[in-house]
């Protein structure tokens, strides 16, 4: 697909759009124009009725949704074989490739969806429902130990390098660290915190997260 395309993002607001925006700039993908999304724009709603980002629309009318698919596509489009091998795993190592997909899916899907359901209503980004917040927090709390246990034994999620799994998971955690994963939480989860700091200070994410601010105290859940 050598079509010119538009990639709708807003990295400051939507953490799933951080990586796609970085990849377009990092690999100088000149056929892909970045556009700051307005989810309420009529034309956007007509093209993407689900009203989520990131999404790509090509000049010939094709559409691509889902962050994992878009990140994969942009990396392949880069033609940078070394970086594809590091971030997506070697072609001749399907186990590593599968592990990278596994952690991306878990972090970008199950984990981030519940983190959103927990944190967004607390900071006024979603309708408030105390019971739903408590339930979402419980589900987040069952997933966090999977990361903490793994990262207490491994430097990164899959192998000895930062892969797309780490990049995706770190951008997912950045949302939590901004709003609810406060100082007390961070003291209880040193492995996640060390890993997160290492990944956001790595080559790919450093510029975007250079002024990252962790939440000091999470909001109280009013009953
Ligand atoms: N399954 C989709 C989810 C996309 C998604 O939920 N994106 C969020 C931003 S991180 C969004 O567009 N939120 C807009 C809203 O909920 O109003 C994916 O992985 O790309």
mmCIF file of C-alpha atoms and ligand atoms in Angstrom:
data_model
loop_
_atom_site.group_PDB
_atom_site.id
_atom_site.type_symbol
_atom_site.label_atom_id
_atom_site.label_comp_id
_atom_site.label_asym_id
_atom_site.label_seq_id
_atom_site.Cartn_x
_atom_site.Cartn_y
_atom_site.Cartn_z
ATOM 1 C CA UNK A 1 0.000 0.000 0.000
ATOM 2 C CA UNK A 2 1.888 3.077 -1.224
ATOM 3 C CA UNK A 3 -1.204 5.201 -0.913
ATOM 4 C CA UNK A 4 -0.931 8.470 0.929
ATOM 5 C CA UNK A 5 -2.667 8.143 4.300
ATOM 6 C CA UNK A 6 -3.843 10.144 7.264
ATOM 7 C CA UNK A 7 -3.154 8.796 10.757
ATOM 8 C CA UNK A 8 -5.454 10.313 13.392
ATOM 9 C CA UNK A 9 -3.807 10.750 16.786
ATOM 10 C CA UNK A 10 -3.534 12.926 19.870
ATOM 11 C CA UNK A 11 -0.596 11.600 21.888
ATOM 12 C CA UNK A 12 -1.042 14.107 24.716
ATOM 13 C CA UNK A 13 -4.594 12.896 25.300
ATOM 14 C CA UNK A 14 -4.781 9.302 24.051
ATOM 15 C CA UNK A 15 -1.974 7.002 25.126
ATOM 16 C CA UNK A 16 -2.639 4.423 22.391
ATOM 17 C CA UNK A 17 -1.664 7.077 19.842
ATOM 18 C CA UNK A 18 1.775 7.819 21.327
ATOM 19 C CA UNK A 19 3.617 5.032 19.515
ATOM 20 C CA UNK A 20 2.003 5.454 16.084
ATOM 21 C CA UNK A 21 2.873 9.179 16.115
ATOM 22 C CA UNK A 22 6.441 8.436 17.204
ATOM 23 C CA UNK A 23 6.879 5.769 14.513
ATOM 24 C CA UNK A 24 5.724 8.076 11.701
ATOM 25 C CA UNK A 25 8.314 10.675 12.717
ATOM 26 C CA UNK A 26 11.079 8.241 13.650
ATOM 27 C CA UNK A 27 10.921 6.371 10.333
ATOM 28 C CA UNK A 28 10.148 9.495 8.277
ATOM 29 C CA UNK A 29 7.062 7.892 6.751
ATOM 30 C CA UNK A 30 6.405 10.664 4.278
ATOM 31 C CA UNK A 31 3.249 9.105 2.845
ATOM 32 C CA UNK A 32 1.567 9.242 6.228
ATOM 33 C CA UNK A 33 0.278 12.570 7.452
ATOM 34 C CA UNK A 34 -0.432 12.976 11.157
ATOM 35 C CA UNK A 35 -3.736 14.671 12.015
ATOM 36 C CA UNK A 36 -4.880 15.668 15.482
ATOM 37 C CA UNK A 37 -8.164 13.884 15.936
ATOM 38 C CA UNK A 38 -11.451 15.497 16.832
ATOM 39 C CA UNK A 39 -13.647 12.522 17.740
ATOM 40 C CA UNK A 40 -16.767 14.658 17.285
ATOM 41 C CA UNK A 41 -15.909 15.816 13.784
ATOM 42 C CA UNK A 42 -18.728 14.721 11.434
ATOM 43 C CA UNK A 43 -16.417 13.422 8.733
ATOM 44 C CA UNK A 44 -14.371 11.477 11.307
ATOM 45 C CA UNK A 45 -17.558 9.991 12.792
ATOM 46 C CA UNK A 46 -18.791 8.986 9.351
ATOM 47 C CA UNK A 47 -15.527 7.229 8.533
ATOM 48 C CA UNK A 48 -14.951 5.781 12.004
ATOM 49 C CA UNK A 49 -18.301 5.406 13.791
ATOM 50 C CA UNK A 50 -16.636 3.637 16.737
ATOM 51 C CA UNK A 51 -14.856 6.987 17.434
ATOM 52 C CA UNK A 52 -11.612 5.576 18.783
ATOM 53 C CA UNK A 53 -8.005 6.260 17.872
ATOM 54 C CA UNK A 54 -5.502 5.504 16.460
ATOM 55 C CA UNK A 55 -6.930 4.976 12.982
ATOM 56 C CA UNK A 56 -5.567 5.292 9.441
ATOM 57 C CA UNK A 57 -7.462 6.367 6.349
ATOM 58 C CA UNK A 58 -5.787 6.038 2.970
ATOM 59 C CA UNK A 59 -6.427 8.281 -0.034
ATOM 60 C CA UNK A 60 -7.899 5.278 -1.870
ATOM 61 C CA UNK A 61 -10.444 4.826 0.919
ATOM 62 C CA UNK A 62 -8.977 1.959 2.931
ATOM 63 C CA UNK A 63 -9.220 2.148 6.704
ATOM 64 C CA UNK A 64 -7.119 0.546 9.423
ATOM 65 C CA UNK A 65 -8.115 0.558 13.081
ATOM 66 C CA UNK A 66 -6.615 -0.976 16.262
ATOM 67 C CA UNK A 67 -3.370 0.235 17.793
ATOM 68 C CA UNK A 68 -1.604 -3.129 17.588
ATOM 69 C CA UNK A 69 -2.329 -3.496 13.877
ATOM 70 C CA UNK A 70 -1.287 0.091 13.183
ATOM 71 C CA UNK A 71 1.985 -0.194 15.102
ATOM 72 C CA UNK A 72 2.809 -3.415 13.245
ATOM 73 C CA UNK A 73 1.974 -1.830 9.894
ATOM 74 C CA UNK A 74 4.066 1.294 10.536
ATOM 75 C CA UNK A 75 7.055 -0.752 11.656
ATOM 76 C CA UNK A 76 6.873 -2.946 8.554
ATOM 77 C CA UNK A 77 6.449 0.147 6.387
ATOM 78 C CA UNK A 78 9.651 1.613 7.840
ATOM 79 C CA UNK A 79 11.694 -0.978 5.965
ATOM 80 C CA UNK A 80 14.086 -0.885 8.919
ATOM 81 C CA UNK A 81 14.802 -4.588 9.190
ATOM 82 C CA UNK A 82 17.043 -4.357 12.242
ATOM 83 C CA UNK A 83 14.462 -2.416 14.227
ATOM 84 C CA UNK A 84 11.640 -4.734 13.079
ATOM 85 C CA UNK A 85 13.700 -7.709 14.242
ATOM 86 C CA UNK A 86 14.285 -6.129 17.649
ATOM 87 C CA UNK A 87 10.785 -4.760 18.211
ATOM 88 C CA UNK A 88 8.669 -7.508 16.595
ATOM 89 C CA UNK A 89 11.022 -10.454 17.179
ATOM 90 C CA UNK A 90 13.096 -12.409 14.644
ATOM 91 C CA UNK A 91 11.207 -14.012 11.742
ATOM 92 C CA UNK A 92 12.694 -17.406 12.604
ATOM 93 C CA UNK A 93 11.636 -17.179 16.246
ATOM 94 C CA UNK A 94 7.844 -17.507 16.349
ATOM 95 C CA UNK A 95 7.873 -18.032 20.125
ATOM 96 C CA UNK A 96 9.432 -14.604 20.738
ATOM 97 C CA UNK A 97 7.101 -13.010 18.187
ATOM 98 C CA UNK A 98 4.125 -14.637 19.897
ATOM 99 C CA UNK A 99 5.291 -13.444 23.333
ATOM 100 C CA UNK A 100 5.538 -9.899 21.983
ATOM 101 C CA UNK A 101 1.973 -10.104 20.663
ATOM 102 C CA UNK A 102 0.812 -11.672 23.937
ATOM 103 C CA UNK A 103 2.086 -8.820 26.128
ATOM 104 C CA UNK A 104 0.885 -6.139 23.723
ATOM 105 C CA UNK A 105 -2.573 -7.646 23.673
ATOM 106 C CA UNK A 106 -2.739 -7.963 27.447
ATOM 107 C CA UNK A 107 -1.444 -4.427 28.106
ATOM 108 C CA UNK A 108 -3.300 -2.624 25.310
ATOM 109 C CA UNK A 109 -6.540 -4.570 25.762
ATOM 110 C CA UNK A 110 -7.519 -6.131 29.089
ATOM 111 C CA UNK A 111 -5.243 -4.012 31.246
ATOM 112 C CA UNK A 112 -5.696 -0.571 29.672
ATOM 113 C CA UNK A 113 -9.454 -0.998 29.256
ATOM 114 C CA UNK A 114 -9.874 -1.705 32.968
ATOM 115 C CA UNK A 115 -7.396 1.011 33.919
ATOM 116 C CA UNK A 116 -9.529 3.419 31.888
ATOM 117 C CA UNK A 117 -12.713 2.217 33.605
ATOM 118 C CA UNK A 118 -11.041 2.714 36.976
ATOM 119 C CA UNK A 119 -9.263 6.032 36.451
ATOM 120 C CA UNK A 120 -11.247 7.973 33.866
ATOM 121 C CA UNK A 121 -14.405 8.515 35.977
ATOM 122 C CA UNK A 122 -12.231 9.614 38.912
ATOM 123 C CA UNK A 123 -10.677 12.432 36.912
ATOM 124 C CA UNK A 124 -13.838 13.494 35.105
ATOM 125 C CA UNK A 125 -13.072 11.827 31.769
ATOM 126 C CA UNK A 126 -15.955 9.326 31.975
ATOM 127 C CA UNK A 127 -19.370 9.184 33.643
ATOM 128 C CA UNK A 128 -19.090 8.556 37.378
ATOM 129 C CA UNK A 129 -20.328 5.261 38.870
ATOM 130 C CA UNK A 130 -18.718 4.357 42.215
ATOM 131 C CA UNK A 131 -19.592 0.639 41.992
ATOM 132 C CA UNK A 132 -18.172 0.350 38.464
ATOM 133 C CA UNK A 133 -14.969 2.108 39.562
ATOM 134 C CA UNK A 134 -14.481 -0.290 42.481
ATOM 135 C CA UNK A 135 -15.088 -3.303 40.197
ATOM 136 C CA UNK A 136 -12.648 -1.989 37.592
ATOM 137 C CA UNK A 137 -10.017 -1.341 40.263
ATOM 138 C CA UNK A 138 -10.419 -4.928 41.479
ATOM 139 C CA UNK A 139 -9.779 -6.200 37.961
ATOM 140 C CA UNK A 140 -6.736 -3.927 37.592
ATOM 141 C CA UNK A 141 -5.472 -5.290 40.916
ATOM 142 C CA UNK A 142 -5.672 -8.867 39.611
ATOM 143 C CA UNK A 143 -3.608 -7.959 36.522
ATOM 144 C CA UNK A 144 -0.909 -5.850 38.146
ATOM 145 C CA UNK A 145 0.795 -8.811 39.922
ATOM 146 C CA UNK A 146 1.215 -10.505 36.535
ATOM 147 C CA UNK A 147 3.442 -7.587 35.484
ATOM 148 C CA UNK A 148 5.129 -7.170 38.879
ATOM 149 C CA UNK A 149 6.006 -10.871 39.250
ATOM 150 C CA UNK A 150 7.301 -11.122 35.717
ATOM 151 C CA UNK A 151 9.347 -7.925 35.916
ATOM 152 C CA UNK A 152 10.842 -8.904 39.270
ATOM 153 C CA UNK A 153 12.542 -11.763 37.398
ATOM 154 C CA UNK A 154 13.097 -10.203 33.972
ATOM 155 C CA UNK A 155 14.493 -6.845 32.900
ATOM 156 C CA UNK A 156 11.951 -6.495 30.062
ATOM 157 C CA UNK A 157 8.729 -8.289 29.204
ATOM 158 C CA UNK A 158 10.012 -10.660 26.532
ATOM 159 C CA UNK A 159 13.798 -10.750 26.151
ATOM 160 C CA UNK A 160 16.925 -8.719 26.867
ATOM 161 C CA UNK A 161 15.806 -5.836 24.630
ATOM 162 C CA UNK A 162 12.999 -3.334 24.635
ATOM 163 C CA UNK A 163 10.415 -4.837 22.250
ATOM 164 C CA UNK A 164 7.086 -3.567 21.006
ATOM 165 C CA UNK A 165 5.599 -5.339 24.026
ATOM 166 C CA UNK A 166 7.500 -3.040 26.413
ATOM 167 C CA UNK A 167 6.714 0.072 24.380
ATOM 168 C CA UNK A 168 3.009 -0.738 24.258
ATOM 169 C CA UNK A 169 2.807 -1.731 27.915
ATOM 170 C CA UNK A 170 4.746 1.350 29.069
ATOM 171 C CA UNK A 171 2.461 3.689 27.134
ATOM 172 C CA UNK A 172 -0.516 1.867 28.697
ATOM 173 C CA UNK A 173 0.957 2.251 32.197
ATOM 174 C CA UNK A 174 1.672 5.939 31.544
ATOM 175 C CA UNK A 175 -2.063 6.582 31.731
ATOM 176 C CA UNK A 176 -2.257 4.909 35.157
ATOM 177 C CA UNK A 177 0.859 6.649 36.437
ATOM 178 C CA UNK A 178 -0.610 9.999 35.441
ATOM 179 C CA UNK A 179 -3.841 9.568 37.386
ATOM 180 C CA UNK A 180 -4.021 6.741 39.945
ATOM 181 C CA UNK A 181 -0.804 4.739 40.419
ATOM 182 C CA UNK A 182 0.437 7.042 43.139
ATOM 183 C CA UNK A 183 3.519 7.208 45.374
ATOM 184 C CA UNK A 184 2.209 4.546 47.754
ATOM 185 C CA UNK A 185 1.350 2.211 44.852
ATOM 186 C CA UNK A 186 4.781 2.781 43.338
ATOM 187 C CA UNK A 187 6.526 1.828 46.587
ATOM 188 C CA UNK A 188 4.644 -1.479 46.514
ATOM 189 C CA UNK A 189 5.510 -2.180 42.865
ATOM 190 C CA UNK A 190 9.230 -1.449 42.465
ATOM 191 C CA UNK A 191 9.761 -3.812 39.527
ATOM 192 C CA UNK A 192 7.063 -2.203 37.386
ATOM 193 C CA UNK A 193 8.339 1.269 38.282
ATOM 194 C CA UNK A 194 11.982 0.456 37.455
ATOM 195 C CA UNK A 195 10.968 -1.173 34.181
ATOM 196 C CA UNK A 196 8.665 1.745 33.277
ATOM 197 C CA UNK A 197 11.403 4.297 33.937
ATOM 198 C CA UNK A 198 13.857 2.325 31.889
ATOM 199 C CA UNK A 199 11.489 1.949 28.938
ATOM 200 C CA UNK A 200 10.341 5.589 28.841
ATOM 201 C CA UNK A 201 13.964 6.696 29.018
ATOM 202 C CA UNK A 202 14.961 4.415 26.151
ATOM 203 C CA UNK A 203 15.779 5.610 22.662
ATOM 204 C CA UNK A 204 12.218 5.467 21.277
ATOM 205 C CA UNK A 205 10.129 7.010 24.063
ATOM 206 C CA UNK A 206 12.618 9.397 25.704
ATOM 207 C CA UNK A 207 11.691 12.567 23.851
ATOM 208 C CA UNK A 208 7.965 12.149 24.309
ATOM 209 C CA UNK A 209 8.135 11.344 28.037
ATOM 210 C CA UNK A 210 10.941 13.720 29.012
ATOM 211 C CA UNK A 211 8.633 15.812 31.202
ATOM 212 C CA UNK A 212 6.508 12.929 32.481
ATOM 213 C CA UNK A 213 4.906 13.641 35.866
ATOM 214 C CA UNK A 214 3.759 10.832 38.190
ATOM 215 C CA UNK A 215 0.624 11.372 40.268
ATOM 216 C CA UNK A 216 1.477 11.976 43.937
ATOM 217 C CA UNK A 217 -1.798 10.882 45.566
ATOM 218 C CA UNK A 218 -4.636 9.050 43.808
ATOM 219 C CA UNK A 219 -8.131 10.554 43.975
ATOM 220 C CA UNK A 220 -10.444 9.237 46.675
ATOM 221 C CA UNK A 221 -13.343 7.100 45.380
ATOM 222 C CA UNK A 222 -16.483 8.915 46.644
ATOM 223 C CA UNK A 223 -19.298 6.530 47.642
HETATM 224 N N1 LIG B 1 -9.188 -1.471 20.679
HETATM 225 C C1 LIG B 1 -8.808 -0.143 20.285
HETATM 226 C C2 LIG B 1 -9.139 0.821 21.399
HETATM 227 C C3 LIG B 1 -8.877 2.247 20.980
HETATM 228 C C4 LIG B 1 -9.210 3.225 22.092
HETATM 229 O O1 LIG B 1 -10.002 2.936 22.996
HETATM 230 N N2 LIG B 1 -8.593 4.398 22.018
HETATM 231 C C5 LIG B 1 -8.870 5.429 22.990
HETATM 232 C C6 LIG B 1 -7.642 6.287 23.164
HETATM 233 S S1 LIG B 1 -6.338 5.478 24.013
HETATM 234 C C7 LIG B 1 -9.939 6.350 22.447
HETATM 235 O O2 LIG B 1 -10.020 6.561 21.252
HETATM 236 N N3 LIG B 1 -10.732 6.958 23.329
HETATM 237 C C8 LIG B 1 -11.681 7.908 22.944
HETATM 238 C C9 LIG B 1 -12.859 7.919 23.847
HETATM 239 O O3 LIG B 1 -13.047 6.904 24.506
HETATM 240 O O4 LIG B 1 -13.557 8.914 23.863
HETATM 241 C C10 LIG B 1 -7.295 -0.129 19.988
HETATM 242 O O5 LIG B 1 -6.571 -0.915 20.590
HETATM 243 O O6 LIG B 1 -6.881 0.681 19.154
#
